[in-house]
PDB file of C-alpha atoms and ligand atoms in Angstrom:
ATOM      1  CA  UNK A   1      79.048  84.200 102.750  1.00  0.00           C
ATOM      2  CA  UNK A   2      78.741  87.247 104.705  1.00  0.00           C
ATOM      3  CA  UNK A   3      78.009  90.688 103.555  1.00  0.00           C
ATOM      4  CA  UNK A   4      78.334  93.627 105.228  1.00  0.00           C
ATOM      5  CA  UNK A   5      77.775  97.185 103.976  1.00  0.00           C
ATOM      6  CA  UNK A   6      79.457  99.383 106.328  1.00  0.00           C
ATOM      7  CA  UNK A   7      83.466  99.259 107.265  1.00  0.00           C
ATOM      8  CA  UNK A   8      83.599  99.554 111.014  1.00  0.00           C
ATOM      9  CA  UNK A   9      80.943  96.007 110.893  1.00  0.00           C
ATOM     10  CA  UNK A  10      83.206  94.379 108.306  1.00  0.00           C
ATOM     11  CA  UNK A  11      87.130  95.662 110.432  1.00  0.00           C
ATOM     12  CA  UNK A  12      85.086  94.106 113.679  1.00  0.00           C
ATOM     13  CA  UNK A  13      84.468  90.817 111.919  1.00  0.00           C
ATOM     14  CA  UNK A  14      88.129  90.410 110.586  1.00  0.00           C
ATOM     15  CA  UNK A  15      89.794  91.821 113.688  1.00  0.00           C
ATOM     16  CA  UNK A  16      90.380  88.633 115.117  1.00  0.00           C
ATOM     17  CA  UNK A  17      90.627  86.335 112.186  1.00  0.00           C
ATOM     18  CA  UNK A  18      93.792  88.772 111.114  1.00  0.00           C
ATOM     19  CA  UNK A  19      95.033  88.256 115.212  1.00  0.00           C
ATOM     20  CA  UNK A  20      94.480  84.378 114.553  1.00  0.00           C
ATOM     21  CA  UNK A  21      96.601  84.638 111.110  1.00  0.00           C
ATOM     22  CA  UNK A  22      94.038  84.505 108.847  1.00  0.00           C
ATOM     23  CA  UNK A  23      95.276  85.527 105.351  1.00  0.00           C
ATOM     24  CA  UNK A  24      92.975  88.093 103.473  1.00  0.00           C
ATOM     25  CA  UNK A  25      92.508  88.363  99.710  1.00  0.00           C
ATOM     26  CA  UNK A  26      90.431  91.101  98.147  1.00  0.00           C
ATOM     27  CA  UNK A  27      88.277  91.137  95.152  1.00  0.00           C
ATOM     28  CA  UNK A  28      87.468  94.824  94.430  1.00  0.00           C
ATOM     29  CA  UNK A  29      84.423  95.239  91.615  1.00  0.00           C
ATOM     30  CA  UNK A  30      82.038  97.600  90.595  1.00  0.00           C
ATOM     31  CA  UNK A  31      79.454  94.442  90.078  1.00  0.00           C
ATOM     32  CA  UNK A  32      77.842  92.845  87.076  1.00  0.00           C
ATOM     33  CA  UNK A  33      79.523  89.815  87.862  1.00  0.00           C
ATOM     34  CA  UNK A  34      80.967  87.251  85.125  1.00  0.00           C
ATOM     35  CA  UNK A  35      83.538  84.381  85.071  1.00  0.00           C
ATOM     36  CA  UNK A  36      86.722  86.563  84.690  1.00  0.00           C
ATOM     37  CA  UNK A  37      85.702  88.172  88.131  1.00  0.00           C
ATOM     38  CA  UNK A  38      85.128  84.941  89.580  1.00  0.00           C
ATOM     39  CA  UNK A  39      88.770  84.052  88.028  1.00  0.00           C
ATOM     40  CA  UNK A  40      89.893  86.412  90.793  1.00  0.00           C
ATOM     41  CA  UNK A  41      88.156  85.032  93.296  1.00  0.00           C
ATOM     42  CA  UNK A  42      89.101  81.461  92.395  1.00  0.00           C
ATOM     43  CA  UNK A  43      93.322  82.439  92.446  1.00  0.00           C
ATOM     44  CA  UNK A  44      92.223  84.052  96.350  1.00  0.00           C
ATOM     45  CA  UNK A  45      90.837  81.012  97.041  1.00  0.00           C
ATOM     46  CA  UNK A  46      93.466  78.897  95.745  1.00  0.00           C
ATOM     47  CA  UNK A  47      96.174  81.014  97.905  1.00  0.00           C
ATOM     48  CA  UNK A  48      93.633  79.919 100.815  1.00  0.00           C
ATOM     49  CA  UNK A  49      92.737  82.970 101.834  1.00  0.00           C
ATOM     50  CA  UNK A  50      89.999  84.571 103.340  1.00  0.00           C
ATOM     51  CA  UNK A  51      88.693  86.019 100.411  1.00  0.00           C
ATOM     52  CA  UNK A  52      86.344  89.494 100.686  1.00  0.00           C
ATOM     53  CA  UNK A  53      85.036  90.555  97.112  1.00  0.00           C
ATOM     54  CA  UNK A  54      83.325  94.415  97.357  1.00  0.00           C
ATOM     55  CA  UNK A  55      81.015  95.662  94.973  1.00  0.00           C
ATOM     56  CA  UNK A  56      80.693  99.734  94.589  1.00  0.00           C
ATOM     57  CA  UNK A  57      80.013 101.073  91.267  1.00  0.00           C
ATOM     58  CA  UNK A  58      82.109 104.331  92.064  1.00  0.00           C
ATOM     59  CA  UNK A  59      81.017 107.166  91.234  1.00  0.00           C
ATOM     60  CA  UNK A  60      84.368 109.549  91.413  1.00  0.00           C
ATOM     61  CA  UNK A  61      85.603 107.333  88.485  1.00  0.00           C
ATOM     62  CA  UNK A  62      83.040 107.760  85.815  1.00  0.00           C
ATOM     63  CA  UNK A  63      83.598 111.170  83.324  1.00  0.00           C
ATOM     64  CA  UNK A  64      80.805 109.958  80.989  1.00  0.00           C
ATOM     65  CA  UNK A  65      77.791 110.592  83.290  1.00  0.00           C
ATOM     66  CA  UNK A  66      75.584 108.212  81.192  1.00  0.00           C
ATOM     67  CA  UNK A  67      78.216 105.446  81.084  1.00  0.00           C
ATOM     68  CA  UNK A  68      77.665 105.212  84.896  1.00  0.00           C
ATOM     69  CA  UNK A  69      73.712 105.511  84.559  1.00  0.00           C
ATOM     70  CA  UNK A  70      73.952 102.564  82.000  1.00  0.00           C
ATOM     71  CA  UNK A  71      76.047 100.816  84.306  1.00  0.00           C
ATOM     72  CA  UNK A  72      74.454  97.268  84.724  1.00  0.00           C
ATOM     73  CA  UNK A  73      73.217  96.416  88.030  1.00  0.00           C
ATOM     74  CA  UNK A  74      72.743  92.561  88.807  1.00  0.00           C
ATOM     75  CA  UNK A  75      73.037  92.287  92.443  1.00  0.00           C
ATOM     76  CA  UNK A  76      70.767  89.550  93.452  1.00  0.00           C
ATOM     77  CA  UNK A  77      72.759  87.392  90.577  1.00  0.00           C
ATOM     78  CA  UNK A  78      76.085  88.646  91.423  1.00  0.00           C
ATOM     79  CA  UNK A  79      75.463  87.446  95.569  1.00  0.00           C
ATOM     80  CA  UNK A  80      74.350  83.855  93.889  1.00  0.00           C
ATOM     81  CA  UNK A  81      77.706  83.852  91.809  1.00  0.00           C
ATOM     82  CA  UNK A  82      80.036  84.712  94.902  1.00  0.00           C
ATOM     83  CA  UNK A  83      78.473  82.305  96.738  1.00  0.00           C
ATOM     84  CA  UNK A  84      78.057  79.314  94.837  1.00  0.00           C
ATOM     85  CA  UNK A  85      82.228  80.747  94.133  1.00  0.00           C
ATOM     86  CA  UNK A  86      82.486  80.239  97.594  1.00  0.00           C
ATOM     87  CA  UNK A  87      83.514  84.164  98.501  1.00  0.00           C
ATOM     88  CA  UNK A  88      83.380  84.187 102.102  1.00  0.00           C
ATOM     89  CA  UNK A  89      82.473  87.794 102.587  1.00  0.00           C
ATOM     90  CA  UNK A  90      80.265  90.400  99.975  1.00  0.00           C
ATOM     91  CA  UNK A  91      81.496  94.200 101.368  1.00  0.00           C
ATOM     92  CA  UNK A  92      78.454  95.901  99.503  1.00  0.00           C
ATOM     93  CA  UNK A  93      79.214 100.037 100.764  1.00  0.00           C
ATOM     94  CA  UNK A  94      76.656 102.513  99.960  1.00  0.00           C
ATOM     95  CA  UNK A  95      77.974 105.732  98.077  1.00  0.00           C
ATOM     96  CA  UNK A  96      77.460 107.754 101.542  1.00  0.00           C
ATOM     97  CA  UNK A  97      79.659 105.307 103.303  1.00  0.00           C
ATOM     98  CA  UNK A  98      82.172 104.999 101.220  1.00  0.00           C
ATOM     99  CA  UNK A  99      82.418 108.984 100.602  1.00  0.00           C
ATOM    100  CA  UNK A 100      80.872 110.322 103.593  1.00  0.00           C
ATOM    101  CA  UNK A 101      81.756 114.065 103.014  1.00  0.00           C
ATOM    102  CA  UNK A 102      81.445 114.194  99.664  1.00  0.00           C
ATOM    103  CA  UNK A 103      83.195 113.511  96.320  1.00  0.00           C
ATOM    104  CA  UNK A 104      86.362 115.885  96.033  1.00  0.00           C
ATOM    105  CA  UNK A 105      88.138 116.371  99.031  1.00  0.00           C
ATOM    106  CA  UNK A 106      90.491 113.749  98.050  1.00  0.00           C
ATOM    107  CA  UNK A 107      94.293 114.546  97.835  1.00  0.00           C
ATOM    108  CA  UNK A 108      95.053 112.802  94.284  1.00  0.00           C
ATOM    109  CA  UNK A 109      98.363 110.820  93.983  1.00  0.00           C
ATOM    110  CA  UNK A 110     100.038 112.296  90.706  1.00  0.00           C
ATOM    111  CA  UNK A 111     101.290 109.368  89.073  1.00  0.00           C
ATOM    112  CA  UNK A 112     102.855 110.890  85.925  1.00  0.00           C
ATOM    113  CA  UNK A 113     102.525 110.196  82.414  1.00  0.00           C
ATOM    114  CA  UNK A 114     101.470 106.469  83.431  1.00  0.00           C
ATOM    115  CA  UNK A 115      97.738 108.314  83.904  1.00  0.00           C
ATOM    116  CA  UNK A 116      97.755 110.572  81.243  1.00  0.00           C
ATOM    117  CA  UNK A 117      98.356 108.561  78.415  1.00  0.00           C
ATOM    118  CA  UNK A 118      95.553 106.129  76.490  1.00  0.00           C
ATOM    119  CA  UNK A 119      92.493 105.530  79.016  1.00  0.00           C
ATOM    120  CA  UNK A 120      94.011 108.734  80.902  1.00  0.00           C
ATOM    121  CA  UNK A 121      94.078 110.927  77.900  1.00  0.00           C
ATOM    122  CA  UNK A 122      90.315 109.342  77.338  1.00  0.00           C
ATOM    123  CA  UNK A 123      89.037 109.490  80.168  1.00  0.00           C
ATOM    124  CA  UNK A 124      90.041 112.484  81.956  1.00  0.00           C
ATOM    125  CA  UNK A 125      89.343 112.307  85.877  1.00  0.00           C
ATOM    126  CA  UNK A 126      88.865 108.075  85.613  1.00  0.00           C
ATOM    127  CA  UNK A 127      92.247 107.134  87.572  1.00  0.00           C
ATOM    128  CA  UNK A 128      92.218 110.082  90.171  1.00  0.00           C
ATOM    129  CA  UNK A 129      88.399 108.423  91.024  1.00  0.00           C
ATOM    130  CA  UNK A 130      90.008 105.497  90.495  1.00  0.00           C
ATOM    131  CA  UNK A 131      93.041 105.295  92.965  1.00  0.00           C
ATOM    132  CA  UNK A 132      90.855 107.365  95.788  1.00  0.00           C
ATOM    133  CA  UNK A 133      88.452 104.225  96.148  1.00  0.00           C
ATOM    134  CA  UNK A 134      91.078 101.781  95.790  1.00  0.00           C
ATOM    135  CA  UNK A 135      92.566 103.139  98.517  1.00  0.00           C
ATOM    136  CA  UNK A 136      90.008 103.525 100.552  1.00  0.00           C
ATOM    137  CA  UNK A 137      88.912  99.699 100.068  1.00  0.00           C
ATOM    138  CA  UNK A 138      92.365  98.561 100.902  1.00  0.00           C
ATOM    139  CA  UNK A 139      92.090 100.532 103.977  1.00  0.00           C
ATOM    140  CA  UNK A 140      88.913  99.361 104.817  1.00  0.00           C
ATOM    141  CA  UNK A 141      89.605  95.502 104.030  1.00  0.00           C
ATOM    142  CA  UNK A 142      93.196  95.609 104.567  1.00  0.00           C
ATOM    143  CA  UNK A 143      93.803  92.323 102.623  1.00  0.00           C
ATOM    144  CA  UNK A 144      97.169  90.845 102.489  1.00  0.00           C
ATOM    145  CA  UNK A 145      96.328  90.264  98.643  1.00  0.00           C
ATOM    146  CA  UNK A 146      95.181  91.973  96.364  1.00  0.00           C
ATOM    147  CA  UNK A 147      93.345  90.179  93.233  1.00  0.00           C
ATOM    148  CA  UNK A 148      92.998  92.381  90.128  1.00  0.00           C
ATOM    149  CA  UNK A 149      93.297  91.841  86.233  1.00  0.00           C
ATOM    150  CA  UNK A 150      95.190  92.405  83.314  1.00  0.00           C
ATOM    151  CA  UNK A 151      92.210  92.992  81.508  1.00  0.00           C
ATOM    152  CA  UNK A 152      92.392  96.695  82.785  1.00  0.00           C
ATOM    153  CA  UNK A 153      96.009  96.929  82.568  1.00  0.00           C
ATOM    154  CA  UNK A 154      96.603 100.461  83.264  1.00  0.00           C
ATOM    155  CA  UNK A 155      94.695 100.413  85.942  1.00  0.00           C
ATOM    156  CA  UNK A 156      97.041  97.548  87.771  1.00  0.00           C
ATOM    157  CA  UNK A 157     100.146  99.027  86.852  1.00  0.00           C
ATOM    158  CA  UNK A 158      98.497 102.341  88.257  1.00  0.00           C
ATOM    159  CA  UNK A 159      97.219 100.934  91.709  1.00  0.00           C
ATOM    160  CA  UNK A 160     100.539  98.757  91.626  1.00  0.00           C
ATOM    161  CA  UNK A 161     102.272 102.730  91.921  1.00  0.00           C
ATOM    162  CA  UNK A 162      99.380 103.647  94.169  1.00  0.00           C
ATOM    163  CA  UNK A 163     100.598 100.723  96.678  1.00  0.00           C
ATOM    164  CA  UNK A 164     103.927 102.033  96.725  1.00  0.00           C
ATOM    165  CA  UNK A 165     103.017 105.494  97.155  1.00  0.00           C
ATOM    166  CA  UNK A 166     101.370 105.177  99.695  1.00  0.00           C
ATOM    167  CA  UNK A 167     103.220 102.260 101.772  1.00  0.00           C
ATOM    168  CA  UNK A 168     100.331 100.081 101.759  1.00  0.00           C
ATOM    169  CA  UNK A 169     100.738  96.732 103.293  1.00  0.00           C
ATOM    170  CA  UNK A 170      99.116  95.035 100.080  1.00  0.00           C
ATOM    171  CA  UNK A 171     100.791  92.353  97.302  1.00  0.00           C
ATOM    172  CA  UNK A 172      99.377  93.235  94.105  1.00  0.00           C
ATOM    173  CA  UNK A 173      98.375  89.800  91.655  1.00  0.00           C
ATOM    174  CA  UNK A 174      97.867  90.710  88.291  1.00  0.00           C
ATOM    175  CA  UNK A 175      95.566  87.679  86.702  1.00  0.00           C
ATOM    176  CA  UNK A 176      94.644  86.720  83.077  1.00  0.00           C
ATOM    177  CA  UNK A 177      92.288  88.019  81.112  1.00  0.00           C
ATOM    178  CA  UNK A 178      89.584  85.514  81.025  1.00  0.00           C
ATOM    179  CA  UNK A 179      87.831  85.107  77.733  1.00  0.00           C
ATOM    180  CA  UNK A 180      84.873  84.201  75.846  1.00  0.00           C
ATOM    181  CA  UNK A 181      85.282  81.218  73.065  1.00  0.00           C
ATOM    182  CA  UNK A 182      86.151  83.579  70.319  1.00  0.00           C
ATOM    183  CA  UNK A 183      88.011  85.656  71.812  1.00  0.00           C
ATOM    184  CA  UNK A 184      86.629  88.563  73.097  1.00  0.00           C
ATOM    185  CA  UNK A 185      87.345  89.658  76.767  1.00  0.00           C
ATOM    186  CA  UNK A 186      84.877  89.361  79.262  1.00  0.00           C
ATOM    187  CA  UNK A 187      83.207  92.550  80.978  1.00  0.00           C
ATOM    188  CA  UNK A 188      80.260  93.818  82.250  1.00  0.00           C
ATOM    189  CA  UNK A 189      79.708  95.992  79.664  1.00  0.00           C
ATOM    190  CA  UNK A 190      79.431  93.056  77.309  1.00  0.00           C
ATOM    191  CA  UNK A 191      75.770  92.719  78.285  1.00  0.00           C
ATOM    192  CA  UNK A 192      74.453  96.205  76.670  1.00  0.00           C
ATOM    193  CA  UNK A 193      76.670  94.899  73.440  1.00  0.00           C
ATOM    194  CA  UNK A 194      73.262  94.364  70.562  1.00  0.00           C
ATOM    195  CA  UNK A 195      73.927  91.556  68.293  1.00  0.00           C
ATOM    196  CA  UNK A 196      74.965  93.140  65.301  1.00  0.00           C
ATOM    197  CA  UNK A 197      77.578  94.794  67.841  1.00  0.00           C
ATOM    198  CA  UNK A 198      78.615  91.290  69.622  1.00  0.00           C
ATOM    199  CA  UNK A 199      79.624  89.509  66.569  1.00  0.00           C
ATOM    200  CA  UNK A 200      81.794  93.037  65.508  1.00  0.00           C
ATOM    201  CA  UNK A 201      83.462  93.231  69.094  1.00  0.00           C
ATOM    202  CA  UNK A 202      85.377  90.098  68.603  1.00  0.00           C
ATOM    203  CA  UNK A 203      87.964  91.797  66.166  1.00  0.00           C
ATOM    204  CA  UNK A 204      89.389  93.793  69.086  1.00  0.00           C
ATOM    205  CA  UNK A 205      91.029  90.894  70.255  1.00  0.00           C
ATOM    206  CA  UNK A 206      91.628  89.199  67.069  1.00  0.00           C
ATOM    207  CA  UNK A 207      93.216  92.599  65.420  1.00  0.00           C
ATOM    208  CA  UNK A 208      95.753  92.160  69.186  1.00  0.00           C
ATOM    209  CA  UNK A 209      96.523  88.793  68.370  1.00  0.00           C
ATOM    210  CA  UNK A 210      97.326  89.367  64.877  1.00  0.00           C
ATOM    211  CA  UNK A 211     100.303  91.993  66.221  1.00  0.00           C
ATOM    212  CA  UNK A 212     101.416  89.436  68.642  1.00  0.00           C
ATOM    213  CA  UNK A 213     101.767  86.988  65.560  1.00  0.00           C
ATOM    214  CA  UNK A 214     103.604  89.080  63.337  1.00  0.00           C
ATOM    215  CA  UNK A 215     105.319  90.545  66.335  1.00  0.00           C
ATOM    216  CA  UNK A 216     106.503  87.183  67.155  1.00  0.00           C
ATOM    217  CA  UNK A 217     107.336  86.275  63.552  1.00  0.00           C
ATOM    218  CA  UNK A 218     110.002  89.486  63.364  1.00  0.00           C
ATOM    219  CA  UNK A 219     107.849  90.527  60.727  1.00  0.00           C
ATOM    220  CA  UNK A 220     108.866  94.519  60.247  1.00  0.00           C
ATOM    221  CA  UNK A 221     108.702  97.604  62.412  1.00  0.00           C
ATOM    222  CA  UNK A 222     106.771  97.651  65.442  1.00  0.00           C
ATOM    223  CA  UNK A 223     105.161 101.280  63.815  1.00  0.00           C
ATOM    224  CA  UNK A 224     103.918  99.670  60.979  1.00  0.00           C
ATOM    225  CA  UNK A 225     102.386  96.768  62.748  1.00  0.00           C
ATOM    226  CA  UNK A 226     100.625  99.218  64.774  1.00  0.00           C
ATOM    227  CA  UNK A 227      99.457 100.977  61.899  1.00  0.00           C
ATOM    228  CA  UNK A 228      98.053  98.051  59.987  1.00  0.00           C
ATOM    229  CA  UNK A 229      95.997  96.859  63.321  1.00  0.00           C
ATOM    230  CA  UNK A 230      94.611 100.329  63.468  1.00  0.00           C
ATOM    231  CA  UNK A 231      93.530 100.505  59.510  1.00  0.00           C
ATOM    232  CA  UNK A 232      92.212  96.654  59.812  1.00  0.00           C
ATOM    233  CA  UNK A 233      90.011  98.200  62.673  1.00  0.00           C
ATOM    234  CA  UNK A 234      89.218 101.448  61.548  1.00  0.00           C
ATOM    235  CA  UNK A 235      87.649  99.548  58.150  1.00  0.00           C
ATOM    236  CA  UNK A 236      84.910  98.337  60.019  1.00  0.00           C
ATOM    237  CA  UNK A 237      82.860 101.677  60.144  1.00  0.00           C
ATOM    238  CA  UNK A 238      80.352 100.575  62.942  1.00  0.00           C
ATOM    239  CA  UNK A 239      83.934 100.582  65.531  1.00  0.00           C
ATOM    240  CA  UNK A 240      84.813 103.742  66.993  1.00  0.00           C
ATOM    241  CA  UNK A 241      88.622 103.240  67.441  1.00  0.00           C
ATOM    242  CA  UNK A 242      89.731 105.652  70.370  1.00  0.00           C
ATOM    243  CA  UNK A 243      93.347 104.194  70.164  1.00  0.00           C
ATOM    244  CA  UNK A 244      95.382 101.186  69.342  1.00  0.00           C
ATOM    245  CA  UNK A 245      98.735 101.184  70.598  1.00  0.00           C
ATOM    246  CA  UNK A 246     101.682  99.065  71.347  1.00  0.00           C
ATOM    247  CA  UNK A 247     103.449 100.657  74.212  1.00  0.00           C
ATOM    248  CA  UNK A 248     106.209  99.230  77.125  1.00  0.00           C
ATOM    249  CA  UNK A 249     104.581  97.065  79.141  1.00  0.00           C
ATOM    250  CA  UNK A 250     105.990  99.250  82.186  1.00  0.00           C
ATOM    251  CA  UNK A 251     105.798 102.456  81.760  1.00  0.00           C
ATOM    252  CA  UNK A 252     103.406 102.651  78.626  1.00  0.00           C
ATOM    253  CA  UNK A 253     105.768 104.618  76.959  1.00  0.00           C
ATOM    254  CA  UNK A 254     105.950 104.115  73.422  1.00  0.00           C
ATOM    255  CA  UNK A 255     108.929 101.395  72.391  1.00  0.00           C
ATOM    256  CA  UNK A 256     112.118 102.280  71.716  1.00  0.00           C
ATOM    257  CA  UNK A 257     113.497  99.939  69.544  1.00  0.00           C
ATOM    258  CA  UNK A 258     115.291  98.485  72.477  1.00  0.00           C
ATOM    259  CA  UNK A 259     114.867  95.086  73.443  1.00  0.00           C
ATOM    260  CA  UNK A 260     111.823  95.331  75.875  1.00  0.00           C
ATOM    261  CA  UNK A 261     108.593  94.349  77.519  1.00  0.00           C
ATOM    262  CA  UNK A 262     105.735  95.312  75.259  1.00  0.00           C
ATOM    263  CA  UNK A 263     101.979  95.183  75.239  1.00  0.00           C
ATOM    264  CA  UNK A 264      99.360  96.069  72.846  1.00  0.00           C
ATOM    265  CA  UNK A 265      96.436  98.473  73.593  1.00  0.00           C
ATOM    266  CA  UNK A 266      93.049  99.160  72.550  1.00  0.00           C
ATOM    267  CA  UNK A 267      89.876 101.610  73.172  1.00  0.00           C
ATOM    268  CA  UNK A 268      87.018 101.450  71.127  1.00  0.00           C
ATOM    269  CA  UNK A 269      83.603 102.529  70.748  1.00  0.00           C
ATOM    270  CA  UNK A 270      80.954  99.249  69.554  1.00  0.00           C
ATOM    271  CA  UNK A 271      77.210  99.853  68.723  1.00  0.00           C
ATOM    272  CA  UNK A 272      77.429 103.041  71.759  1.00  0.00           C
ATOM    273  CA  UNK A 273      79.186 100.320  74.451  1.00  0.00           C
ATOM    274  CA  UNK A 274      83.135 101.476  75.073  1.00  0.00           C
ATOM    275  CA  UNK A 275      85.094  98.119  75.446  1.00  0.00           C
ATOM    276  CA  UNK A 276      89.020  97.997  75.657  1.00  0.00           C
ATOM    277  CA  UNK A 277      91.558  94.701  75.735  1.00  0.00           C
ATOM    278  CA  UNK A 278      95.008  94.273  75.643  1.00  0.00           C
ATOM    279  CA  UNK A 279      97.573  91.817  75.214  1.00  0.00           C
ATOM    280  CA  UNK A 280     101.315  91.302  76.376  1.00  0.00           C
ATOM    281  CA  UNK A 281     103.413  90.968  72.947  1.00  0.00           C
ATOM    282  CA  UNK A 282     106.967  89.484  74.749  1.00  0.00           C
TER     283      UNK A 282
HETATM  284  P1  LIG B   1      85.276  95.707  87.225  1.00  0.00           P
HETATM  285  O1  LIG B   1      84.091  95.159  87.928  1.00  0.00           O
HETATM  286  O2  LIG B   1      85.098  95.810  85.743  1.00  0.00           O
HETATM  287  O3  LIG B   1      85.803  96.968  87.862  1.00  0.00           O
HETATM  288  O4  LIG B   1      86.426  94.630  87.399  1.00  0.00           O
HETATM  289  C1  LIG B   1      86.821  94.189  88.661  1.00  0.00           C
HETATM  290  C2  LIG B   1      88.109  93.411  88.526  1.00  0.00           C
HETATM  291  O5  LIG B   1      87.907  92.306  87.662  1.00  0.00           O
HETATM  292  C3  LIG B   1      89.241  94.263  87.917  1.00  0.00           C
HETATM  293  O6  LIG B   1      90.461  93.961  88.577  1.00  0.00           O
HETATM  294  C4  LIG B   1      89.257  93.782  86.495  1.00  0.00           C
HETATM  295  O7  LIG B   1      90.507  93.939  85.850  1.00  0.00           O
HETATM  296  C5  LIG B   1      88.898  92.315  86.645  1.00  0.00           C
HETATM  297  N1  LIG B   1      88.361  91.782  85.396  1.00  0.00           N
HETATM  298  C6  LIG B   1      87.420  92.352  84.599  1.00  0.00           C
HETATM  299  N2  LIG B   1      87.224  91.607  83.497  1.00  0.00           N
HETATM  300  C7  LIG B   1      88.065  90.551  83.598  1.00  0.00           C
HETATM  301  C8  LIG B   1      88.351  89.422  82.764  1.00  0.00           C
HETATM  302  N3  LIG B   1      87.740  89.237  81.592  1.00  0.00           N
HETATM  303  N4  LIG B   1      89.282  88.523  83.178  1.00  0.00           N
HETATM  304  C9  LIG B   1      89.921  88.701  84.363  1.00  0.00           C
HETATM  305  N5  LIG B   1      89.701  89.746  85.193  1.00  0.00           N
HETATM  306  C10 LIG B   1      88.792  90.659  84.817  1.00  0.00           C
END
């Protein structure tokens, strides 16, 4: 694997594998590596690709300043992953590189109520930081694919707008949310999770699969089903719930009683660590 931390070394290297008709996949991550990002890599790899994986803990995307200082930072472990993955290149940017005059200069893409609502209304600020270094990997890497996951589904939906917006020559692939045995999605922040707050985080996932159940049995109105998921959680005093909510699985408006795509939502605060999951209902 080869890594390269600034973008006019890395566009020299790929240059003339992309004249030779190489096929590039791209990883983005902000690090902290586990086996859902190394899902991502695997499906690149599969598509035999070249496949680049960056890591950049970005700054522009963080509102909670001590979120990003509690960020974990496992670099020397997350090279060893890649590798033994069989990445074939590591872009690892430096803030200065990747934002060489500054944070803020930015023209922001305004993509509507799709960034408002749930992690938007949330997290004020996190997609604007989060589309302006998306873009400026994809121009830097200028894959043919890009690899992201559902676990973050807003944000894929969001860059999937971003793509279009701005007529990049990018295919977006959405993959699974990879999983630990009892359920609970994988993510970096899983490592600051204490015990007591470990065993707790599991009923995220098992309060979405118990609306996909009884969503799949017919069983009453998609508002009460909501509401009972949000009292089962909201019982458990140690979880912060910031919101649980079933929305269209396109436009994360809420359902209309129509027959549509739907997907379940959640935020929540465990033991101080702010996890969220999600899962596709239909
Ligand atoms: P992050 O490092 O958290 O920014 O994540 C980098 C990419 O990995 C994003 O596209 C995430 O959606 C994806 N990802 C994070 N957790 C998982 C998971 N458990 N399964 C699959 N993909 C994931």
């Amino acid at each position: 694997m080869i890594i390269f931390k600034r973008i006019k070394d890395l566009q020299n290297h790929l240059k003339p594998l992309i004249k030779n008709g190489k096929q590039l996949g791209f990883v983005p991550t902000m690090g902290a590596l586990h086996q859902g990002h190394l899902s991502l890599i695997k499906r690149s790899k599969a598509a035999r690709n070249l496949t680049i994986c960056s890591i950049f803990v970005n700054p522009t995307q963080f509102n909670d300043k001590t979120d990003f200082d509690k960020y974990p930072v496992t670099i020397d472990k997350d090279i060893e992953m890649l590798h033994d993955g069989g990445c074939d290149i590591l872009f690892l940017p430096t803030v200065k590189e990747m934002y060489p005059h500054g944070f803020g200069n930015a023209k922001a893409i305004n993509f509507g109520f799709l960034a408002q609502t749930l992690e938007g209304e949330h997290r004020p600020g996190h997609f604007d930081g989060m589309a302006q270094i998306v873009e400026k990997l994809l121009k830097a890497t200028t894959p043919h694919k890009l690899y992201m996951g559902q676990k973050d589904y807003q944000q894929q939906l969001i860059v999937q707008q971003l793509i279009k917006k701005r007529r990049l020559k990018t295919k977006l692939i959405t993959v699974d949310t990879m999983r630990e045995k009892d359920g609970l999605a994988m993510s970096s922040r899983n490592v600051r999770l204490d015990k007591e707050a470990r065993k707790l985080a599991v009923e995220l996932s098992k309060a979405l699969r118990w609306v996909k159940s009884e969503k799949s049995k017919g069983k009453g109105e998609i508002q009460k089903i909501q509401e009972k998921a949000r009292q089962k959680l909201e019982k458990k005093k140690e979880i912060t719930l910031e919101y649980f909510e079933i929305r269209n699985a396109e436009t994360l408006e809420p359902p209309t009683g129509k027959k549509e795509k739907l997907v379940a939502l959640v935020a929540a605060k465990i033991g101080g660590v702010r996890l969220i999951d999600n899962m596709r209902l239909n």
